[in-house]
mmCIF file of C-alpha atoms in Angstrom:
data_model
loop_
_atom_site.group_PDB
_atom_site.id
_atom_site.type_symbol
_atom_site.label_atom_id
_atom_site.label_comp_id
_atom_site.label_asym_id
_atom_site.label_seq_id
_atom_site.Cartn_x
_atom_site.Cartn_y
_atom_site.Cartn_z
ATOM 1 C CA UNK K 270 123.965 87.213 100.218
ATOM 2 C CA UNK K 271 127.142 85.505 102.115
ATOM 3 C CA UNK K 272 128.174 88.977 104.387
ATOM 4 C CA UNK K 273 127.073 86.728 107.154
ATOM 5 C CA UNK K 274 127.226 83.563 108.359
ATOM 6 C CA UNK K 275 123.526 81.778 110.074
ATOM 7 C CA UNK K 276 122.386 79.990 113.203
ATOM 8 C CA UNK K 277 118.940 78.702 113.621
ATOM 9 C CA UNK K 278 118.555 77.999 117.292
ATOM 10 C CA UNK K 279 115.139 77.455 118.895
ATOM 11 C CA UNK K 280 112.749 76.078 116.694
ATOM 12 C CA UNK K 281 108.793 75.081 118.330
ATOM 13 C CA UNK K 282 105.137 74.677 116.926
ATOM 14 C CA UNK K 283 103.808 77.677 119.097
ATOM 15 C CA UNK K 284 104.160 80.901 117.666
ATOM 16 C CA UNK K 285 103.616 82.840 120.824
ATOM 17 C CA UNK K 286 106.477 81.135 122.600
ATOM 18 C CA UNK K 287 109.112 81.641 119.697
ATOM 19 C CA UNK K 288 107.590 84.696 119.518
ATOM 20 C CA UNK K 289 108.693 85.954 122.209
ATOM 21 C CA UNK K 290 112.442 84.895 122.052
ATOM 22 C CA UNK K 291 112.221 87.424 118.535
ATOM 23 C CA UNK K 292 111.337 90.407 121.667
ATOM 24 C CA UNK K 293 113.531 89.384 123.572
ATOM 25 C CA UNK K 294 116.187 88.958 120.721
ATOM 26 C CA UNK K 295 115.703 92.512 120.491
ATOM 27 C CA UNK K 296 116.121 93.325 123.775
ATOM 28 C CA UNK K 297 119.477 92.303 123.282
ATOM 29 C CA UNK K 298 120.654 94.840 120.150
ATOM 30 C CA UNK K 299 123.041 97.876 119.867
ATOM 31 C CA UNK K 300 120.025 100.656 120.146
ATOM 32 C CA UNK K 301 122.717 103.364 119.501
ATOM 33 C CA UNK K 302 124.507 101.918 116.268
ATOM 34 C CA UNK K 303 123.273 101.655 113.320
ATOM 35 C CA UNK K 304 118.841 102.615 112.220
ATOM 36 C CA UNK K 305 117.242 99.100 112.611
ATOM 37 C CA UNK K 306 115.083 97.835 109.568
ATOM 38 C CA UNK K 307 112.576 94.943 109.363
ATOM 39 C CA UNK K 308 111.047 93.787 106.964
ATOM 40 C CA UNK K 309 109.038 90.535 105.541
ATOM 41 C CA UNK K 310 108.000 87.943 102.985
ATOM 42 C CA UNK K 311 104.890 85.904 102.335
ATOM 43 C CA UNK K 312 103.870 82.539 100.581
ATOM 44 C CA UNK K 313 100.911 82.638 100.099
ATOM 45 C CA UNK K 314 98.351 81.405 96.198
ATOM 46 C CA UNK K 315 95.938 84.001 94.632
ATOM 47 C CA UNK K 316 93.153 82.025 95.951
ATOM 48 C CA UNK K 317 93.665 83.003 99.533
ATOM 49 C CA UNK K 318 91.799 85.982 101.923
ATOM 50 C CA UNK K 319 94.378 88.219 101.185
ATOM 51 C CA UNK K 320 92.521 90.603 102.567
ATOM 52 C CA UNK K 321 94.504 88.926 105.684
ATOM 53 C CA UNK K 322 97.445 91.554 104.578
ATOM 54 C CA UNK K 323 95.527 94.245 103.055
ATOM 55 C CA UNK K 324 96.634 96.166 106.873
ATOM 56 C CA UNK K 325 100.474 96.044 105.999
ATOM 57 C CA UNK K 326 101.109 98.795 104.648
ATOM 58 C CA UNK K 327 103.278 99.029 101.493
ATOM 59 C CA UNK K 328 103.036 95.762 100.861
ATOM 60 C CA UNK K 329 103.613 93.971 97.531
ATOM 61 C CA UNK K 330 102.165 91.407 95.399
ATOM 62 C CA UNK K 331 104.657 89.758 93.553
ATOM 63 C CA UNK K 332 103.169 86.650 90.660
ATOM 64 C CA UNK K 333 104.325 84.571 87.631
ATOM 65 C CA UNK K 334 101.859 85.039 84.859
ATOM 66 C CA UNK K 335 101.880 81.831 82.184
ATOM 67 C CA UNK K 336 101.824 83.054 78.233
ATOM 68 C CA UNK K 337 98.472 80.838 77.680
ATOM 69 C CA UNK K 338 97.501 83.129 80.755
ATOM 70 C CA UNK K 339 98.430 86.882 79.880
ATOM 71 C CA UNK K 340 95.418 88.294 78.401
ATOM 72 C CA UNK K 341 93.330 87.108 80.728
ATOM 73 C CA UNK K 342 95.416 88.287 83.817
ATOM 74 C CA UNK K 343 95.838 91.622 82.010
ATOM 75 C CA UNK K 344 92.977 92.046 80.865
ATOM 76 C CA UNK K 345 91.005 92.551 84.522
ATOM 77 C CA UNK K 346 94.008 93.824 86.452
ATOM 78 C CA UNK K 347 95.097 96.662 84.239
ATOM 79 C CA UNK K 348 92.129 99.157 85.122
ATOM 80 C CA UNK K 349 93.375 98.716 88.254
ATOM 81 C CA UNK K 350 97.165 99.169 88.101
ATOM 82 C CA UNK K 351 99.295 102.436 87.583
ATOM 83 C CA UNK K 352 100.437 102.168 83.740
ATOM 84 C CA UNK K 353 104.312 101.947 85.359
ATOM 85 C CA UNK K 354 103.036 98.383 87.255
ATOM 86 C CA UNK K 355 101.273 96.594 84.345
ATOM 87 C CA UNK K 356 102.953 93.711 82.759
ATOM 88 C CA UNK K 357 104.521 93.285 79.885
ATOM 89 C CA UNK K 358 104.820 89.994 78.522
ATOM 90 C CA UNK K 359 109.527 88.035 78.575
ATOM 91 C CA UNK K 360 110.248 87.111 75.282
ATOM 92 C CA UNK K 361 108.780 83.887 75.811
ATOM 93 C CA UNK K 362 105.431 85.376 76.408
ATOM 94 C CA UNK K 363 105.071 84.677 80.359
ATOM 95 C CA UNK K 364 104.650 87.390 82.503
ATOM 96 C CA UNK K 365 105.613 88.985 86.590
ATOM 97 C CA UNK K 366 103.547 90.802 87.763
ATOM 98 C CA UNK K 367 104.399 93.400 91.336
ATOM 99 C CA UNK K 368 101.559 95.839 92.488
ATOM 100 C CA UNK K 369 100.402 96.957 94.925
ATOM 101 C CA UNK K 370 98.537 94.941 97.419
ATOM 102 C CA UNK K 371 95.191 96.501 97.147
ATOM 103 C CA UNK K 372 91.503 95.577 98.022
ATOM 104 C CA UNK K 373 91.000 95.751 93.924
ATOM 105 C CA UNK K 374 94.156 93.944 92.941
ATOM 106 C CA UNK K 375 93.144 91.160 95.631
ATOM 107 C CA UNK K 376 89.461 90.828 94.637
ATOM 108 C CA UNK K 377 89.892 90.195 90.361
ATOM 109 C CA UNK K 378 92.760 87.906 91.579
ATOM 110 C CA UNK K 379 90.395 86.021 93.440
ATOM 111 C CA UNK K 380 87.963 85.591 90.043
ATOM 112 C CA UNK K 381 90.701 84.045 88.129
ATOM 113 C CA UNK K 382 93.000 80.942 88.353
ATOM 114 C CA UNK K 383 95.122 80.004 90.634
ATOM 115 C CA UNK K 384 98.558 81.027 90.929
ATOM 116 C CA UNK K 385 101.335 80.534 93.431
ATOM 117 C CA UNK K 386 102.846 84.189 95.387
ATOM 118 C CA UNK K 387 104.692 85.981 97.603
ATOM 119 C CA UNK K 388 103.660 89.486 99.088
ATOM 120 C CA UNK K 389 106.536 91.071 100.425
ATOM 121 C CA UNK K 390 106.378 94.023 102.669
ATOM 122 C CA UNK K 391 108.660 97.399 102.025
ATOM 123 C CA UNK K 392 111.482 98.004 104.600
ATOM 124 C CA UNK K 393 110.235 99.117 107.893
ATOM 125 C CA UNK K 394 112.484 101.313 110.395
ATOM 126 C CA UNK K 395 111.799 99.219 114.165
ATOM 127 C CA UNK K 396 109.062 101.844 115.571
ATOM 128 C CA UNK K 397 106.652 101.418 112.944
ATOM 129 C CA UNK K 398 107.855 97.295 112.701
ATOM 130 C CA UNK K 399 105.057 95.514 111.099
ATOM 131 C CA UNK K 400 105.843 92.065 113.209
ATOM 132 C CA UNK K 401 102.383 92.109 114.999
ATOM 133 C CA UNK K 402 100.556 92.456 111.909
ATOM 134 C CA UNK K 403 101.952 89.493 109.829
ATOM 135 C CA UNK K 404 101.413 87.432 112.625
ATOM 136 C CA UNK K 405 98.562 88.566 113.054
ATOM 137 C CA UNK K 406 97.028 86.887 110.284
ATOM 138 C CA UNK K 407 99.788 84.670 108.250
ATOM 139 C CA UNK K 408 97.808 81.427 109.413
ATOM 140 C CA UNK K 409 99.369 78.668 108.098
ATOM 141 C CA UNK K 410 101.064 80.956 105.498
ATOM 142 C CA UNK K 411 104.978 80.332 104.717
ATOM 143 C CA UNK K 412 106.588 83.248 106.173
ATOM 144 C CA UNK K 413 109.695 84.824 106.907
ATOM 145 C CA UNK K 414 110.260 88.488 109.131
ATOM 146 C CA UNK K 415 113.860 90.026 108.781
ATOM 147 C CA UNK K 416 115.165 91.927 111.946
ATOM 148 C CA UNK K 417 118.645 93.875 110.448
ATOM 149 C CA UNK K 418 120.081 95.033 113.730
ATOM 150 C CA UNK K 419 123.196 95.276 114.864
ATOM 151 C CA UNK K 420 124.847 92.844 117.287
ATOM 152 C CA UNK K 421 127.023 94.645 120.474
ATOM 153 C CA UNK K 422 130.487 94.827 118.269
ATOM 154 C CA UNK K 423 129.158 93.374 115.358
ATOM 155 C CA UNK K 424 127.494 95.329 112.998
ATOM 156 C CA UNK K 425 127.687 93.827 108.916
ATOM 157 C CA UNK K 426 125.607 91.189 108.760
ATOM 158 C CA UNK K 427 124.206 91.028 111.616
ATOM 159 C CA UNK K 428 120.476 90.865 113.418
ATOM 160 C CA UNK K 429 117.528 88.053 112.817
ATOM 161 C CA UNK K 430 114.959 85.893 111.774
ATOM 162 C CA UNK K 431 111.685 84.664 111.792
ATOM 163 C CA UNK K 432 110.830 81.254 110.286
ATOM 164 C CA UNK K 433 107.175 80.682 109.851
ATOM 165 C CA UNK K 434 105.711 77.706 109.036
ATOM 166 C CA UNK K 435 108.308 75.597 107.968
ATOM 167 C CA UNK K 436 109.761 78.541 105.398
ATOM 168 C CA UNK K 437 112.530 76.739 103.172
ATOM 169 C CA UNK K 438 115.050 79.383 104.404
ATOM 170 C CA UNK K 439 118.870 78.123 105.290
ATOM 171 C CA UNK K 440 118.220 74.808 106.633
ATOM 172 C CA UNK K 441 118.738 71.854 103.427
ATOM 173 C CA UNK K 442 115.640 69.345 104.757
ATOM 174 C CA UNK K 443 113.582 73.398 106.655
ATOM 175 C CA UNK K 444 111.835 71.805 109.722
ATOM 176 C CA UNK K 445 108.395 71.669 110.670
ATOM 177 C CA UNK K 446 106.739 74.137 112.235
ATOM 178 C CA UNK K 447 108.162 77.714 113.369
ATOM 179 C CA UNK K 448 111.907 78.531 113.753
ATOM 180 C CA UNK K 449 114.154 81.334 114.903
ATOM 181 C CA UNK K 450 118.119 82.042 113.497
ATOM 182 C CA UNK K 451 120.172 84.612 114.111
ATOM 183 C CA UNK K 452 122.262 86.046 112.397
ATOM 184 C CA UNK K 453 126.501 86.535 113.053
ATOM 185 C CA UNK K 454 129.440 87.414 111.472
ATOM 186 C CA UNK K 455 132.326 84.542 110.582
ATOM 187 C CA UNK K 456 133.596 82.691 113.426
ATOM 188 C CA UNK K 457 131.726 84.277 116.136
ATOM 189 C CA UNK K 458 129.866 81.146 116.800
ATOM 190 C CA UNK K 459 130.353 82.150 120.454
ATOM 191 C CA UNK K 460 127.683 84.943 119.929
ATOM 192 C CA UNK K 461 125.468 82.919 118.451
ATOM 193 C CA UNK K 462 125.872 81.047 121.917
ATOM 194 C CA UNK K 463 124.524 83.263 123.400
ATOM 195 C CA UNK K 464 122.079 85.019 121.940
ATOM 196 C CA UNK K 465 120.670 81.120 122.233
ATOM 197 C CA UNK K 466 121.398 81.112 125.478
ATOM 198 C CA UNK K 467 120.082 84.943 126.285
ATOM 199 C CA UNK K 468 116.615 83.347 124.726
ATOM 200 C CA UNK K 469 116.385 79.561 126.341
ATOM 201 C CA UNK K 470 117.251 78.364 122.888
ATOM 202 C CA UNK K 471 120.911 77.204 121.898
ATOM 203 C CA UNK K 472 122.026 75.905 117.985
ATOM 204 C CA UNK K 473 120.899 74.342 116.338
ATOM 205 C CA UNK K 474 121.999 71.927 113.334
ATOM 206 C CA UNK K 475 124.624 73.921 110.983
ATOM 207 C CA UNK K 476 125.874 77.527 110.274
ATOM 208 C CA UNK K 477 124.678 78.711 106.854
ATOM 209 C CA UNK K 478 125.763 81.182 104.635
ATOM 210 C CA UNK K 479 123.143 84.263 105.828
ATOM 211 C CA UNK K 480 122.115 87.514 104.331
#
């Protein structure tokens, strides 16, 4: 973190409007510079309809499992996980699950005690952008989609992010709704302002240290 400066440039309850602005920002990138990359993460719980996210090719689910639940979760999940993905205990008896998001894992978790977790997509090339799939599936789940792109004259740390459903990102008190953030270099507020104007937004709040 800290290679970019990030500015919030737009917030709205209208997802269609905010999402359309991400398409405009993509048009403003420098297409002949570094390869563009896209990834997403979604905050969920294990009793939510996680099957919505099975369309995300290569996504995985991370969950922290308390010590008193380890045996129950391990015995139910292990038959459906590769050996390398099976949980191992920490010193305090708890465990960390990091598993491919599969139909079997989703089904098993729905019958176990509820836990909070996070779904992570793999890093996609722009031509395989998962954003449409995330937006279609996300419902009310807090999520972020990150586009690592170059702006004209700025490559390192450049890009933009869409925070969905009040996702806690760079604001001390995250605003409700859906927010658009741009990443630029240090002392490049003028670039951020130009990007904001291009999508009919503006600088909202203070700058923060980005990715």
